[in-house]
XYZ file of C-alpha atoms in Angstrom:
507
model
C -19.378 -8.252 10.524
C -22.838 -7.452 9.130
C -23.939 -3.831 9.239
C -27.486 -2.611 9.014
C -28.528 0.383 6.944
C -26.910 3.678 7.961
C -29.306 5.439 10.393
C -28.151 8.982 9.438
C -28.793 10.078 13.001
C -29.473 8.654 16.432
C -26.270 7.307 17.982
C -24.518 8.525 14.850
C -24.490 12.065 16.271
C -22.750 10.735 19.383
C -20.192 9.198 17.033
C -19.753 12.595 15.374
C -19.172 14.325 18.728
C -16.651 11.802 20.072
C -14.878 11.638 16.692
C -14.627 15.441 16.727
C -12.981 15.436 20.152
C -10.789 12.478 19.216
C -9.317 14.363 16.279
C -9.124 17.519 18.388
C -7.057 15.788 21.075
C -4.790 13.698 18.855
C -4.078 16.181 16.041
C -3.943 19.388 18.072
C -0.246 19.178 18.888
C 1.043 17.550 15.653
C -0.735 20.111 13.458
C 0.414 22.988 15.684
C 3.956 21.621 15.709
C 5.158 24.841 14.068
C 5.287 26.385 17.561
C 7.433 23.505 18.815
C 9.485 23.619 15.610
C 10.918 27.018 16.536
C 11.821 25.768 20.032
C 13.515 22.653 18.637
C 15.547 24.785 16.213
C 16.896 26.789 19.140
C 17.299 23.805 21.497
C 19.163 21.386 19.218
C 20.755 23.764 16.698
C 20.058 21.530 13.688
C 19.202 22.691 10.155
C 15.658 23.603 9.142
C 15.294 20.632 6.820
C 16.523 18.187 9.450
C 14.319 19.624 12.205
C 11.276 19.725 9.931
C 11.382 15.917 9.764
C 9.895 15.734 13.281
C 6.679 17.494 12.363
C 6.456 15.936 8.918
C 6.825 12.425 10.356
C 4.182 13.108 12.994
C 1.705 14.126 10.304
C 2.858 11.702 7.623
C 3.711 8.399 9.280
C 0.117 7.688 10.228
C -0.978 8.225 6.646
C 1.905 6.135 5.337
C 0.688 3.303 7.520
C -2.933 3.771 6.397
C -3.152 0.319 4.764
C -2.085 -1.219 8.075
C -4.435 1.107 9.973
C -7.304 0.095 7.714
C -6.589 -3.594 8.321
C -6.515 -2.978 12.077
C -9.859 -1.158 12.039
C -11.418 -3.818 9.807
C -10.088 -6.647 11.992
C -10.598 -5.273 15.510
C -13.158 -2.493 15.116
C -13.000 1.256 15.697
C -13.461 1.177 19.476
C -10.498 -1.078 20.434
C -8.233 0.687 17.929
C -9.192 4.126 19.291
C -8.520 3.132 22.902
C -5.161 1.545 22.064
C -4.147 4.555 19.933
C -4.984 6.944 22.762
C -2.249 5.339 24.851
C 0.163 5.663 21.910
C -0.453 9.379 21.383
C -0.269 10.238 25.082
C 2.814 8.096 25.632
C 4.640 9.503 22.624
C 4.036 13.106 23.694
C 5.235 12.420 27.238
C 8.318 10.573 25.986
C 9.175 13.559 23.790
C 9.572 15.754 26.866
C 12.685 13.722 27.740
C 14.229 13.879 24.252
C 18.028 14.409 24.446
C 18.408 15.050 20.710
C 16.491 15.401 17.461
C 16.841 11.712 16.618
C 14.931 10.703 19.741
C 12.111 13.003 18.622
C 11.964 11.219 15.266
C 10.846 8.096 17.141
C 8.841 9.446 20.089
C 7.050 12.362 18.419
C 7.347 11.450 14.758
C 6.650 7.701 14.691
C 4.785 6.884 17.926
C 2.501 9.943 17.939
C 2.141 9.883 14.167
C 1.131 6.224 14.043
C -1.380 6.738 16.851
C -2.928 9.673 14.990
C -3.167 7.610 11.812
C -5.015 4.822 13.595
C -7.406 7.295 15.191
C -8.086 9.103 11.935
C -8.914 5.874 10.111
C -11.145 4.717 12.973
C -13.141 7.959 13.151
C -13.626 8.281 9.383
C -14.608 4.623 8.926
C -17.163 4.477 11.737
C -18.687 7.810 10.655
C -19.139 6.557 7.093
C -20.915 3.478 8.489
C -23.365 5.592 10.497
C -24.143 8.141 7.758
C -25.144 7.945 4.100
C -27.322 10.900 3.027
C -25.644 13.247 5.518
C -22.176 11.789 5.154
C -20.653 15.013 3.829
C -21.953 17.009 6.797
C -20.839 14.349 9.282
C -17.338 14.097 7.823
C -17.095 17.877 7.718
C -18.024 18.133 11.393
C -15.569 15.513 12.646
C -12.735 16.795 10.487
C -13.105 20.270 11.979
C -11.901 18.725 15.233
C -8.305 18.659 14.034
C -8.593 22.234 12.758
C -10.052 23.546 16.013
C -7.290 21.625 17.769
C -4.711 23.383 15.599
C -6.250 26.778 16.443
C -6.333 26.163 20.213
C -3.125 24.167 20.580
C -1.063 26.778 18.717
C -1.828 29.349 21.409
C -1.952 26.773 24.228
C 1.477 25.309 23.504
C 3.024 28.771 23.236
C 1.535 29.720 26.610
C 2.613 26.441 28.224
C 6.164 26.897 26.911
C 6.324 30.345 28.495
C 5.043 29.005 31.828
C 6.603 25.537 32.125
C 9.163 25.268 29.352
C 9.185 22.917 26.376
C 9.374 19.736 28.483
C 6.501 20.743 30.740
C 4.396 21.688 27.721
C 4.766 18.235 26.179
C 3.941 16.492 29.468
C 0.728 18.496 29.912
C -0.343 18.025 26.302
C 0.296 14.289 26.624
C -1.866 14.126 29.745
C -4.702 15.893 27.897
C -4.498 13.254 25.165
C -5.541 10.547 27.625
C -9.108 11.831 27.204
C -9.084 9.980 23.880
C -9.726 6.797 25.884
C -13.109 8.102 27.015
C -14.011 9.122 23.464
C -13.001 5.758 22.034
C -15.126 3.846 24.537
C -18.263 5.472 23.056
C -17.570 4.309 19.473
C -20.195 1.591 19.485
C -20.049 -0.493 16.280
C -23.061 -0.453 13.963
C -24.227 -4.059 14.088
C -27.527 -5.672 13.188
C -28.892 -7.876 15.956
C -31.634 -9.428 13.809
C -29.490 -10.039 10.739
C -28.487 -13.529 9.597
C -25.217 -14.836 11.039
C -22.128 -13.680 9.160
C -20.620 -15.888 6.526
C -17.837 -18.110 7.715
C -14.324 -16.860 7.309
C -11.789 -18.719 5.225
C -10.454 -20.534 8.274
C -13.993 -21.544 9.320
C -14.641 -22.904 5.838
C -11.773 -25.404 6.102
C -13.344 -28.880 5.910
C -13.987 -30.562 9.252
C -11.641 -33.434 8.531
C -8.706 -31.026 8.804
C -9.595 -30.016 12.354
C -8.145 -32.418 14.885
C -8.311 -30.401 18.100
C -12.091 -30.539 18.497
C -12.050 -34.235 19.355
C -12.536 -35.159 22.975
C -9.999 -37.937 22.880
C -6.893 -35.753 23.076
C -6.197 -32.145 23.973
C -3.667 -29.937 22.198
C -1.117 -30.465 24.958
C -1.578 -34.223 24.816
C -1.076 -34.260 21.042
C 2.112 -32.244 21.408
C 3.255 -34.605 24.153
C 2.661 -37.620 21.902
C 4.664 -36.014 19.086
C 7.532 -35.236 21.473
C 7.557 -38.765 22.864
C 7.601 -40.231 19.370
C 10.508 -37.959 18.463
C 12.470 -38.961 21.584
C 11.875 -42.688 20.994
C 12.976 -42.367 17.399
C 16.104 -40.414 18.355
C 17.079 -42.941 21.011
C 16.494 -45.810 18.648
C 18.803 -44.341 16.026
C 21.675 -44.108 18.514
C 21.491 -47.693 19.810
C 22.327 -51.138 18.406
C 19.575 -53.035 16.655
C 19.023 -55.666 19.399
C 18.708 -52.939 22.048
C 16.398 -50.928 19.838
C 14.056 -53.898 19.434
C 14.057 -54.569 23.153
C 13.329 -50.993 24.152
C 10.715 -50.484 21.464
C 8.909 -53.675 22.445
C 8.855 -52.624 26.060
C 7.588 -49.138 25.199
C 4.874 -50.521 22.964
C 3.712 -53.048 25.540
C 3.811 -50.600 28.422
C 2.460 -47.351 26.933
C 0.341 -47.805 23.788
C -1.554 -50.474 22.017
C -2.025 -50.958 18.299
C -5.173 -48.812 18.135
C -3.504 -45.882 19.881
C -0.577 -46.088 17.486
C -2.934 -45.898 14.505
C -4.754 -42.966 16.072
C -1.458 -41.142 16.565
C -0.439 -41.611 12.931
C -3.863 -40.507 11.765
C -3.662 -37.341 13.840
C -0.226 -36.484 12.471
C -1.568 -36.794 8.933
C -4.623 -34.715 9.793
C -2.511 -31.984 11.397
C -0.248 -31.862 8.348
C -3.244 -31.575 6.026
C -4.747 -28.867 8.206
C -1.555 -26.775 8.096
C -1.333 -27.133 4.321
C -4.965 -26.147 3.858
C -4.671 -23.165 6.184
C -1.531 -21.908 4.427
C -3.275 -22.275 1.073
C -6.260 -20.238 2.243
C -4.070 -17.504 3.746
C -2.094 -17.267 0.519
C -5.361 -16.968 -1.404
C -6.450 -14.088 0.809
C -3.132 -12.363 0.107
C -3.582 -12.798 -3.640
C -7.160 -11.532 -3.455
C -5.985 -8.362 -1.701
C -3.522 -7.544 -4.467
C -6.064 -8.398 -7.145
C -8.521 -5.959 -5.608
C -5.767 -3.332 -5.446
C -4.997 -3.838 -9.138
C -8.703 -3.460 -9.983
C -8.807 -0.149 -8.094
C -5.919 1.260 -10.122
C -7.718 0.374 -13.350
C -10.122 3.178 -12.461
C -8.565 6.238 -14.115
C -10.058 8.671 -11.595
C -8.674 6.672 -8.671
C -5.234 6.557 -10.305
C -5.286 10.327 -10.853
C -6.553 10.819 -7.320
C -3.531 9.169 -5.725
C -1.162 11.327 -7.815
C -3.112 14.463 -6.913
C -3.145 13.748 -3.174
C 0.591 12.999 -3.218
C 1.479 16.264 -4.974
C -1.031 18.252 -2.914
C 0.543 17.161 0.370
C 4.081 17.754 -0.882
C 3.185 21.356 -1.696
C 0.200 22.207 0.484
C 1.264 20.897 3.885
C 4.501 22.897 4.530
C 2.766 26.265 5.223
C 0.964 24.857 8.270
C 4.327 23.792 9.699
C 6.666 26.546 8.507
C 4.542 29.713 8.259
C 5.790 31.021 11.619
C 9.371 30.633 10.462
C 8.474 32.261 7.126
C 7.303 35.318 9.044
C 10.457 35.342 11.188
C 12.651 34.994 8.082
C 10.829 37.987 6.531
C 11.877 40.074 9.583
C 8.290 40.841 10.564
C 8.090 42.605 13.917
C 6.570 40.436 16.638
C 4.592 43.455 17.884
C 2.546 43.266 14.672
C 1.316 39.785 15.598
C -2.352 39.920 16.521
C -2.718 36.137 16.273
C -0.309 33.296 15.425
C -0.384 32.497 11.724
C -0.804 28.818 12.532
C -3.928 29.649 14.542
C -5.349 31.487 11.521
C -4.683 28.444 9.349
C -6.360 26.249 11.932
C -9.585 28.230 12.346
C -9.971 28.782 8.612
C -9.362 25.086 7.970
C -12.258 24.344 10.320
C -14.453 26.799 8.418
C -13.362 25.293 5.114
C -14.014 21.716 6.205
C -17.487 22.555 7.458
C -18.388 24.664 4.420
C -17.074 22.183 1.865
C -18.672 19.303 3.759
C -22.077 21.011 3.596
C -21.615 21.788 -0.118
C -20.832 18.124 -0.786
C -24.342 17.164 0.379
C -26.070 19.258 -2.309
C -27.179 17.138 -5.259
C -26.173 19.765 -7.805
C -22.555 19.878 -6.536
C -20.057 17.490 -8.076
C -17.609 16.760 -5.272
C -14.826 15.711 -7.631
C -14.892 19.026 -9.488
C -15.150 20.858 -6.157
C -12.016 19.068 -4.969
C -10.174 19.946 -8.200
C -11.062 23.637 -7.759
C -9.571 23.654 -4.256
C -6.345 22.150 -5.595
C -5.956 24.767 -8.321
C -6.681 27.660 -5.949
C -4.187 26.262 -3.413
C -1.475 26.233 -6.083
C -2.132 29.899 -6.891
C -2.029 30.877 -3.198
C 1.320 29.096 -2.732
C 2.791 31.057 -5.648
C 1.759 34.276 -3.850
C 3.610 33.548 -0.575
C 7.024 34.846 -1.788
C 5.393 38.230 -2.514
C 3.980 38.572 1.013
C 6.279 40.822 3.045
C 3.977 41.931 5.870
C 1.966 40.282 8.621
C -1.333 41.316 7.027
C -0.595 39.693 3.676
C 0.764 36.548 5.313
C -2.334 36.388 7.525
C -4.606 36.680 4.480
C -2.735 33.954 2.621
C -2.752 31.781 5.737
C -6.534 32.152 5.923
C -6.965 31.278 2.230
C -4.680 28.265 2.449
C -6.397 27.112 5.622
C -9.843 27.320 4.030
C -8.702 25.402 0.941
C -6.988 22.769 3.070
C -10.471 22.055 4.362
C -10.915 19.898 1.255
C -9.823 17.026 3.524
C -13.443 16.836 4.683
C -14.689 15.952 1.195
C -11.829 13.631 0.283
C -13.433 10.562 1.929
C -16.658 11.587 0.180
C -14.880 11.682 -3.194
C -13.238 8.326 -2.476
C -16.574 6.741 -1.572
C -18.206 8.006 -4.745
C -15.264 6.757 -6.782
C -14.941 3.185 -5.518
C -18.108 2.560 -3.479
C -18.667 2.090 0.244
C -17.647 -1.576 0.031
C -14.144 -0.641 -1.129
C -13.823 2.507 0.991
C -11.529 1.100 3.681
C -9.218 -0.558 1.157
C -9.068 2.387 -1.271
C -8.844 5.035 1.441
C -5.932 3.238 3.058
C -4.017 3.268 -0.230
C -4.724 6.953 -0.867
C -3.744 7.920 2.660
C -0.441 6.100 2.166
C 0.429 8.479 -0.672
C -0.891 11.436 1.337
C 1.426 10.452 4.168
C 4.333 10.203 1.760
C 3.621 13.768 0.649
C 3.278 14.991 4.240
C 6.590 13.380 5.165
C 8.500 14.822 2.205
C 6.961 18.303 1.889
C 8.339 20.206 4.922
C 11.881 18.735 4.717
C 12.042 19.651 1.007
C 11.014 23.233 1.782
C 13.504 23.322 4.665
C 16.291 22.019 2.433
C 15.486 24.658 -0.168
C 15.957 27.281 2.554
C 19.224 25.727 3.760
C 20.553 25.841 0.191
C 19.266 29.272 -0.893
C 18.703 31.025 2.474
C 15.226 32.105 1.316
C 11.778 30.500 0.955
C 10.824 31.885 -2.485
C 12.123 28.981 -4.577
C 10.641 26.440 -2.176
C 7.101 27.834 -2.454
C 7.339 28.154 -6.236
C 8.119 24.445 -6.269
C 5.224 23.730 -3.873
C 2.743 25.680 -5.988
C 3.838 23.862 -9.138
C 3.307 20.459 -7.491
C -0.236 21.278 -6.372
C -1.215 22.770 -9.738
C 0.145 19.733 -11.570
C -1.882 17.374 -9.386
C -5.041 19.432 -9.905
C -4.699 19.497 -13.701
C -4.045 15.736 -13.872
C -7.165 15.004 -11.821
C -9.225 17.406 -13.930
C -8.022 15.693 -17.092
C -9.005 12.271 -15.754
C -12.455 13.574 -14.761
C -13.416 15.027 -18.138
C -16.812 13.746 -19.371
C -15.334 12.656 -22.708
C -13.666 9.728 -20.930
C -17.062 8.498 -19.801
C -18.305 8.530 -23.390
C -15.329 6.432 -24.456
C -15.955 4.038 -21.568
C -19.615 3.602 -22.479
C -18.697 2.730 -26.070
C -16.119 0.170 -24.955
C -16.798 -3.190 -23.417
C -18.365 -3.445 -20.005
C -16.164 -3.114 -16.975
C -15.388 -6.125 -14.768
C -17.901 -6.586 -11.950
C -15.488 -5.367 -9.260
C -14.508 -2.186 -11.139
C -16.030 1.109 -10.031
C -16.309 4.125 -12.315
C -16.788 7.715 -11.197
C -19.318 9.247 -13.582
C -18.467 12.903 -13.361
C -21.395 13.878 -15.536
C -23.785 12.892 -12.758
C -24.230 14.706 -9.503
C -21.957 13.531 -6.713
């Protein structure tokens, strides 16, 4: 598909609005799963680590499948993927209301809802990047606040629905609300150029004409298959009969059904079909090899390699608070009368503020988005180290707000990825990075829950989380030092498909 230049406005603002509501509707419940987490602990009586898998899968499986999600968006477009994913999210939430045990929730809530959210996230980010260039940071910041606003509203909404209709009724209502994603997805019009030259032929279209046999008017596909089946039956019958009977039957069949020219045409078509299959398999294999070659080229970029380590460690350590902070407060014996607002809601609203603020900062020429992202990682690590010292609602609320604001660095992560590998490689590179982010999301909460099951306190778990995030931040900072650019400039030129993030320049 050929795209024209990003308009940085126009229908792009409609894309921003519908992408905002798409992320609001699909991520509201999975991000606010901490409210459901407490109900599932009481309903099924499983350990904290085992129960935490539900929420971690819902937030991680979509990112784990990011390479597949990217291929789906590239192949089918954002609009069809968004509409299909809306059915997945709504269906998974409704199925979860009938869950008889925690293992059923792993599939219905963790895998089905999580995969639908991953497809929707990739679709909204990709189509927004196509519509915006100069204002990309602002646009990404606006759409990414949708999930944070959803977290803020759904945390209180799900608690209220549980009080009124129970856990099952809450999930049914939330699933019904998610059907509005279908309306949002229908407005994701692809950015196509009507006056552009026709797109280049795909690999299958480039197969030489002599390998295509079905375009001829002489025989249809069904007739060719029928001829092959008849030839197979005649051959099988001939092998099971005496020679004199074989000759008699074959002569009769030849005289009654086909002439010499038809027999030659049949043989020619069999050869052509065989050649076509071989050529098609060869081209498909070449596409597969090209994909892995492009992946290898991406990992030759030192910043990209450090980025995937940083995002993995950040999600292992930084994601658990949004899922477990309510249980942290309950484990600290904080009186429920002191609650002025759910801690998860505080994380949600401050994440929205952080995404919008960091997204706006990313558009300033004097701001280097890579260094800005590194700063958020280091500050997140320090805040995680402070959680074990918080013994009151006020201190936990303050730390929740800080962590929520810093988690808003998700809005600039696509921006950093684009500047690192280029817009042409964005879908490919972003899918790989989101795979590692999903791995971190899936592992983080269960690890923290297992630490609690072993030690009966959260202190050790959050020390481990803070160390992971700080390690990822320092590794990325080391890879981004300007001295590496000087060494690169003195060395030989990079291959044409290699992209280098020049941290000395403005991002």
